[in-house]
CSV table of N, CA and C and ligand atoms in Angstrom, one decimal:
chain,number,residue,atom,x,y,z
A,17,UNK,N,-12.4,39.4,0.0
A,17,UNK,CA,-11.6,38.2,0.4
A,17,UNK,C,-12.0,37.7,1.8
A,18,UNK,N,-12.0,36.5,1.9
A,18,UNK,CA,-12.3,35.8,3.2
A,18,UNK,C,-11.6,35.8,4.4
A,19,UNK,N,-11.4,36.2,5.5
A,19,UNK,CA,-10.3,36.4,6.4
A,19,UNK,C,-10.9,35.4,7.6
A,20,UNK,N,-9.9,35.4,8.1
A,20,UNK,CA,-10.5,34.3,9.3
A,20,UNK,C,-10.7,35.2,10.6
A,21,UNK,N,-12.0,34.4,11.5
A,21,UNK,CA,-12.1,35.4,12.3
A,21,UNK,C,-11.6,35.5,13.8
A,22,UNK,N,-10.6,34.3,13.8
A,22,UNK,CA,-10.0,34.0,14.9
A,22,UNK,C,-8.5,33.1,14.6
A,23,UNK,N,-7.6,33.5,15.1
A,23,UNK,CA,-6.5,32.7,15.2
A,23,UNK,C,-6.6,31.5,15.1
A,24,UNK,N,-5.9,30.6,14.7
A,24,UNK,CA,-5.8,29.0,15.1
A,24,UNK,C,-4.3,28.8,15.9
A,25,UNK,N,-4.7,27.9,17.0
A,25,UNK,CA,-3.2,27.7,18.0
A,25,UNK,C,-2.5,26.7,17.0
A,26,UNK,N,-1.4,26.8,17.4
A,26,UNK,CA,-0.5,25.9,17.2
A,26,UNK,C,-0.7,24.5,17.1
A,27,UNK,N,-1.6,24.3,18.2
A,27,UNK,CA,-2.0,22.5,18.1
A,27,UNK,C,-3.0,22.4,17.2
A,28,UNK,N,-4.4,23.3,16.6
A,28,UNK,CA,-5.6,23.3,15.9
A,28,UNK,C,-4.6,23.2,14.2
A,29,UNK,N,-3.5,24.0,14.0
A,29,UNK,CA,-3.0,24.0,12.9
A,29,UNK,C,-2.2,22.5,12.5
A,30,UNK,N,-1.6,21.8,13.7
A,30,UNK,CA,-0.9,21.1,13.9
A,30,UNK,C,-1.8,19.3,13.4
A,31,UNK,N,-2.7,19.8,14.2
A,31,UNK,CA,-3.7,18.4,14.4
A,31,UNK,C,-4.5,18.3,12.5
A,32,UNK,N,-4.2,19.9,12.0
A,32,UNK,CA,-5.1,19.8,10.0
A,32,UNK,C,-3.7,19.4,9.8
A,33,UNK,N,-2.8,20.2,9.8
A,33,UNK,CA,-1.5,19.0,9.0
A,33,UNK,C,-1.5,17.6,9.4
A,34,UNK,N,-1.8,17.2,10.3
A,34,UNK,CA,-1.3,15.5,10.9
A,34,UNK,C,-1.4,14.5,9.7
A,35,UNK,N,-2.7,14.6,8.7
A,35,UNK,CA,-2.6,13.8,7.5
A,35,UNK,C,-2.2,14.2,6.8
A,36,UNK,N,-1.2,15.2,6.5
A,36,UNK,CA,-0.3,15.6,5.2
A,36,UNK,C,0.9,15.2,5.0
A,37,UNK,N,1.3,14.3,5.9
A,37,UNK,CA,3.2,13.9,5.9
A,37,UNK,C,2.8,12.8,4.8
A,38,UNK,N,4.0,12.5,4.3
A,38,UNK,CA,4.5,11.4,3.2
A,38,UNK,C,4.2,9.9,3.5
A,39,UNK,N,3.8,9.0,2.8
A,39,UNK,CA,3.8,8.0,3.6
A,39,UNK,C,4.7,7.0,2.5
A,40,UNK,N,5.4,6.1,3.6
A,40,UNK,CA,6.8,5.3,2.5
A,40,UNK,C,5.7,4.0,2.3
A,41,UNK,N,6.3,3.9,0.6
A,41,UNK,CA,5.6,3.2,-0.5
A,41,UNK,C,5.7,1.9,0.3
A,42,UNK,N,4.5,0.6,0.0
A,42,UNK,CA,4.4,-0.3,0.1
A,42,UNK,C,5.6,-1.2,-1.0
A,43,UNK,N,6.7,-1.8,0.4
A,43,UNK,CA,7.4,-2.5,-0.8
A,43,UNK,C,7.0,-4.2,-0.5
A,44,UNK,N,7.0,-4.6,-1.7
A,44,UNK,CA,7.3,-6.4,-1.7
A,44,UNK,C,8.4,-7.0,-2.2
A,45,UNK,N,8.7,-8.2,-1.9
A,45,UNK,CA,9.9,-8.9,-2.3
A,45,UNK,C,9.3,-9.5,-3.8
A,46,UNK,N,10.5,-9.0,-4.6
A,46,UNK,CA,9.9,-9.8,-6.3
A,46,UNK,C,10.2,-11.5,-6.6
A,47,UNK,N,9.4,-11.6,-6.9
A,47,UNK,CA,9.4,-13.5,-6.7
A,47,UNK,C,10.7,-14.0,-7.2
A,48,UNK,N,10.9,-13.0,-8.8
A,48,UNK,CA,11.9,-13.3,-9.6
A,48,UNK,C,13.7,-13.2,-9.2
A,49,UNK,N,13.9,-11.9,-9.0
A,49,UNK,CA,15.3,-11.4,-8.0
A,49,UNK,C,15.3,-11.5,-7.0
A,50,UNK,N,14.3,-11.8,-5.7
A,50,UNK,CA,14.2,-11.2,-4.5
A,50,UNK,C,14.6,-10.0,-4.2
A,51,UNK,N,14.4,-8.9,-4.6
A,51,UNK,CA,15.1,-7.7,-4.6
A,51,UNK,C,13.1,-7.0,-3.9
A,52,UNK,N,13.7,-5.6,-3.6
A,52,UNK,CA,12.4,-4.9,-3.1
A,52,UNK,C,11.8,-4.3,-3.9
A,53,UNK,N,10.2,-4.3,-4.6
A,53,UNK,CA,9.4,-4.0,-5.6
A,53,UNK,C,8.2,-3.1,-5.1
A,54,UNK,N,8.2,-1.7,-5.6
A,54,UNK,CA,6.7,-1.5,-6.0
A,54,UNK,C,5.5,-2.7,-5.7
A,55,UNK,N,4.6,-2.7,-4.9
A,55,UNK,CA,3.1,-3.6,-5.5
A,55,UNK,C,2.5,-3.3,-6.7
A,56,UNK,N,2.4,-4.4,-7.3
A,56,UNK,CA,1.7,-4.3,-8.5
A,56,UNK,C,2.8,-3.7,-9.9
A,57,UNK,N,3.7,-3.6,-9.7
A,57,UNK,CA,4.5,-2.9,-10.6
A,57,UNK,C,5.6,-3.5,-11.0
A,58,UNK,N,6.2,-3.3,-12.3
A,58,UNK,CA,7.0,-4.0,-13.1
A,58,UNK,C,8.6,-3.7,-11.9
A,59,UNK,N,9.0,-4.8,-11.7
A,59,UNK,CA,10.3,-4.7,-11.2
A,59,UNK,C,11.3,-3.8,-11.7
A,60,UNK,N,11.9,-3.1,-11.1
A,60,UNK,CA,12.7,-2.2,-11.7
A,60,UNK,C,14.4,-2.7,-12.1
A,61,UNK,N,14.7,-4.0,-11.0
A,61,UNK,CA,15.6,-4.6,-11.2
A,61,UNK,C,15.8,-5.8,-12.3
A,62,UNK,N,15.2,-6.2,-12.6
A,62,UNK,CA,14.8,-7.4,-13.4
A,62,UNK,C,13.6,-7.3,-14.7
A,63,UNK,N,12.9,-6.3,-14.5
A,63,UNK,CA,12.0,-6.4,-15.5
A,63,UNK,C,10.9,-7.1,-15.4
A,64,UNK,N,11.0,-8.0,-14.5
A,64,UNK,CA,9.8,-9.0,-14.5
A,64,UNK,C,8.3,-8.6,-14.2
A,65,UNK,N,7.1,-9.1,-14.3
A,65,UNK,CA,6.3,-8.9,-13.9
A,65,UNK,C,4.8,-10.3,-13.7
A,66,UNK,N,4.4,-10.6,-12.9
A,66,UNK,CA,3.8,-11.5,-13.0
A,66,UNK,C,4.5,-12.9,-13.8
A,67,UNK,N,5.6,-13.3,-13.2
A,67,UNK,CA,6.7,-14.2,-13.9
A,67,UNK,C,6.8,-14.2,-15.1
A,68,UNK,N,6.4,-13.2,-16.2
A,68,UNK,CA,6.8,-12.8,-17.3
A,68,UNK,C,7.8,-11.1,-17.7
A,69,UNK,N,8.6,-11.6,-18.4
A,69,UNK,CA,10.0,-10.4,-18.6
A,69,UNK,C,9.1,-9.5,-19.4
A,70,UNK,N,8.5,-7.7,-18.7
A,70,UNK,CA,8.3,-7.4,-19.7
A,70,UNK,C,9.1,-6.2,-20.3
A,71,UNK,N,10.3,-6.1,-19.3
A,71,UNK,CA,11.0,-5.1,-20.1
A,71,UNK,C,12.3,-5.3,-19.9
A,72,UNK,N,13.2,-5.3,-20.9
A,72,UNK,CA,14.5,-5.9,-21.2
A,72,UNK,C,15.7,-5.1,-20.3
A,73,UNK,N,15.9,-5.4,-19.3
A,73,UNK,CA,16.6,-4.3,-18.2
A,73,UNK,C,17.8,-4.1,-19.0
A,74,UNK,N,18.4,-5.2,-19.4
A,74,UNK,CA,20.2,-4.7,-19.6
A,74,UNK,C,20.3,-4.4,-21.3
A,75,UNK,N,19.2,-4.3,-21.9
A,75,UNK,CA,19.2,-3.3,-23.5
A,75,UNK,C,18.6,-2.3,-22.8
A,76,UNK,N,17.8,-1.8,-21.7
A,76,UNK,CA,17.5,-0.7,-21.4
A,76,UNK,C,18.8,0.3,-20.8
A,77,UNK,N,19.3,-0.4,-20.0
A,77,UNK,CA,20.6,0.2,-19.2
A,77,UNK,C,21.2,0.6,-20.6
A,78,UNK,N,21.8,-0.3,-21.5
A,78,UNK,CA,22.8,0.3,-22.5
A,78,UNK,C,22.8,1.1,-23.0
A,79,UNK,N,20.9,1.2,-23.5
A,79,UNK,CA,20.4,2.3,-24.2
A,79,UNK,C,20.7,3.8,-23.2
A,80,UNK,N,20.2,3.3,-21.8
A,80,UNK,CA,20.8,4.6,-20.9
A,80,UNK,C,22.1,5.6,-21.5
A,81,UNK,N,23.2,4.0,-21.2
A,81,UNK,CA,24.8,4.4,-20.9
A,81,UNK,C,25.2,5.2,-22.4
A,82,UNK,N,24.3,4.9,-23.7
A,82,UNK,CA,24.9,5.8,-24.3
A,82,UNK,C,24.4,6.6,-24.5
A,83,UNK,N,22.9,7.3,-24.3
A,83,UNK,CA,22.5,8.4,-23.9
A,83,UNK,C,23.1,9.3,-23.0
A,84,UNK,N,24.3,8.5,-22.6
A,84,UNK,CA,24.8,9.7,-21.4
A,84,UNK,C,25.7,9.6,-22.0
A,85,UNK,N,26.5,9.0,-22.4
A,85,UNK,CA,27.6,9.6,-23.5
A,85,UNK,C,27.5,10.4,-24.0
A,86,UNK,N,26.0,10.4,-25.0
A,86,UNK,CA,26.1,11.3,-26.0
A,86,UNK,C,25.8,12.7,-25.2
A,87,UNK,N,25.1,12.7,-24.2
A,87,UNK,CA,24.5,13.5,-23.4
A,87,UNK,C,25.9,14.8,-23.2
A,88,UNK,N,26.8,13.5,-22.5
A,88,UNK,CA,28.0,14.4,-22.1
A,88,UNK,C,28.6,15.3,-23.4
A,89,UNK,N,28.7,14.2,-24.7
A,89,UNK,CA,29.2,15.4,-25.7
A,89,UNK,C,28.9,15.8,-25.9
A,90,UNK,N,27.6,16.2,-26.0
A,90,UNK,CA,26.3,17.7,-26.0
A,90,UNK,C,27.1,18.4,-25.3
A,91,UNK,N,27.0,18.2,-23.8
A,91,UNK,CA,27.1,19.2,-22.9
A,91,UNK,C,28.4,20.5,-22.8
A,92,UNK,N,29.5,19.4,-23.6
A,92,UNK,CA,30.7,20.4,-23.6
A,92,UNK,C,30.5,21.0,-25.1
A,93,UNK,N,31.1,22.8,-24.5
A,93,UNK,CA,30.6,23.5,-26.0
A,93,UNK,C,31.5,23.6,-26.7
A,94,UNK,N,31.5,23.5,-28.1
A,94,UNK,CA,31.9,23.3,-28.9
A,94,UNK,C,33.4,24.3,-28.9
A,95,UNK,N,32.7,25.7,-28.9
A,95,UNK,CA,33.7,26.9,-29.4
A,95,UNK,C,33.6,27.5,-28.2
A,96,UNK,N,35.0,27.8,-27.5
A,96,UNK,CA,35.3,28.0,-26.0
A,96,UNK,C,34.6,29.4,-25.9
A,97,UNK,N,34.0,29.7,-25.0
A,97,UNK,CA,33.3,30.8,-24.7
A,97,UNK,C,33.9,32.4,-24.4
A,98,UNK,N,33.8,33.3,-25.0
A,98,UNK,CA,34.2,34.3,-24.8
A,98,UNK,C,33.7,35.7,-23.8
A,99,UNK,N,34.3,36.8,-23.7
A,99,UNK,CA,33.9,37.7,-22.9
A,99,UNK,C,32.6,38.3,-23.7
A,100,UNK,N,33.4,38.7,-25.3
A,100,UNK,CA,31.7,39.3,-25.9
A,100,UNK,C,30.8,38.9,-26.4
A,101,UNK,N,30.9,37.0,-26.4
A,101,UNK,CA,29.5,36.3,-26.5
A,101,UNK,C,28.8,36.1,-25.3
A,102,UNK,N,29.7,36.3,-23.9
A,102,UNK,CA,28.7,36.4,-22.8
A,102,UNK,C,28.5,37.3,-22.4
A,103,UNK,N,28.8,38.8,-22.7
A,103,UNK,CA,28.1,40.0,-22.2
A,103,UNK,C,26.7,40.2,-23.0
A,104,UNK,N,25.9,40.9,-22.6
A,104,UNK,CA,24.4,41.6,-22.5
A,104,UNK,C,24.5,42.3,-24.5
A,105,UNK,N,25.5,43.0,-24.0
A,105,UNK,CA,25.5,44.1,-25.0
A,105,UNK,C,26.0,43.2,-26.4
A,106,UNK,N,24.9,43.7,-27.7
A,106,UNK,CA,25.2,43.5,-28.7
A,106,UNK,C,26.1,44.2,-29.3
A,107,UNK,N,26.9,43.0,-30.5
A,107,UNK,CA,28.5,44.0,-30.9
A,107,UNK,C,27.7,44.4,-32.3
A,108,UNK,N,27.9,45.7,-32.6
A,108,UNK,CA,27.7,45.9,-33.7
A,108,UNK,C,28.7,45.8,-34.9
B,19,LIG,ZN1,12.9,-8.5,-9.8
């Protein structure tokens, strides 16, 4: 295995991370909503894109809103949970 053969200071470590921080996305204003957009990228508020709609925001939302409905009645379990279906040990 490769070891290094000298420490690096604090500043030599400091100065190789300098290009690693995050950099905040290029936003633009959408012609359509004026709202703030991705470049190049389908509006997230409006759907628009190059002043054509290509994706239907408010049948997308709906479709959301009842995926989380149904989502929710998934989530709650059916048959209230007990001590010997949550222990380790099988009942014989
Ligand atoms: Zn828009």
């Amino acid at each position: 295995m490769a070891v290094p053969k000298q420490r690096k200071t604090k500043s030599r470590r400091n100065q190789r991370r300098m290009h690693l921080h995050l950099q905040t996305p290029t936003l633009v204003d959408c012609p359509q909503c004026k709202g703030k957009k991705l470049m190049h990228a389908v509006c997230k508020t409006c759907g628009y894109y190059k002043g054509r709609e290509v994706i239907d925001v408010l049948k997308e939302k709906k479709a959301e809103k009842k995926k989380g409905v149904e989502k929710k009645e998934s989530e709650t379990p059916k048959k209230p949970l007990t001590m010997g279906s949550l222990s380790k040990k099988k009942e014989k």
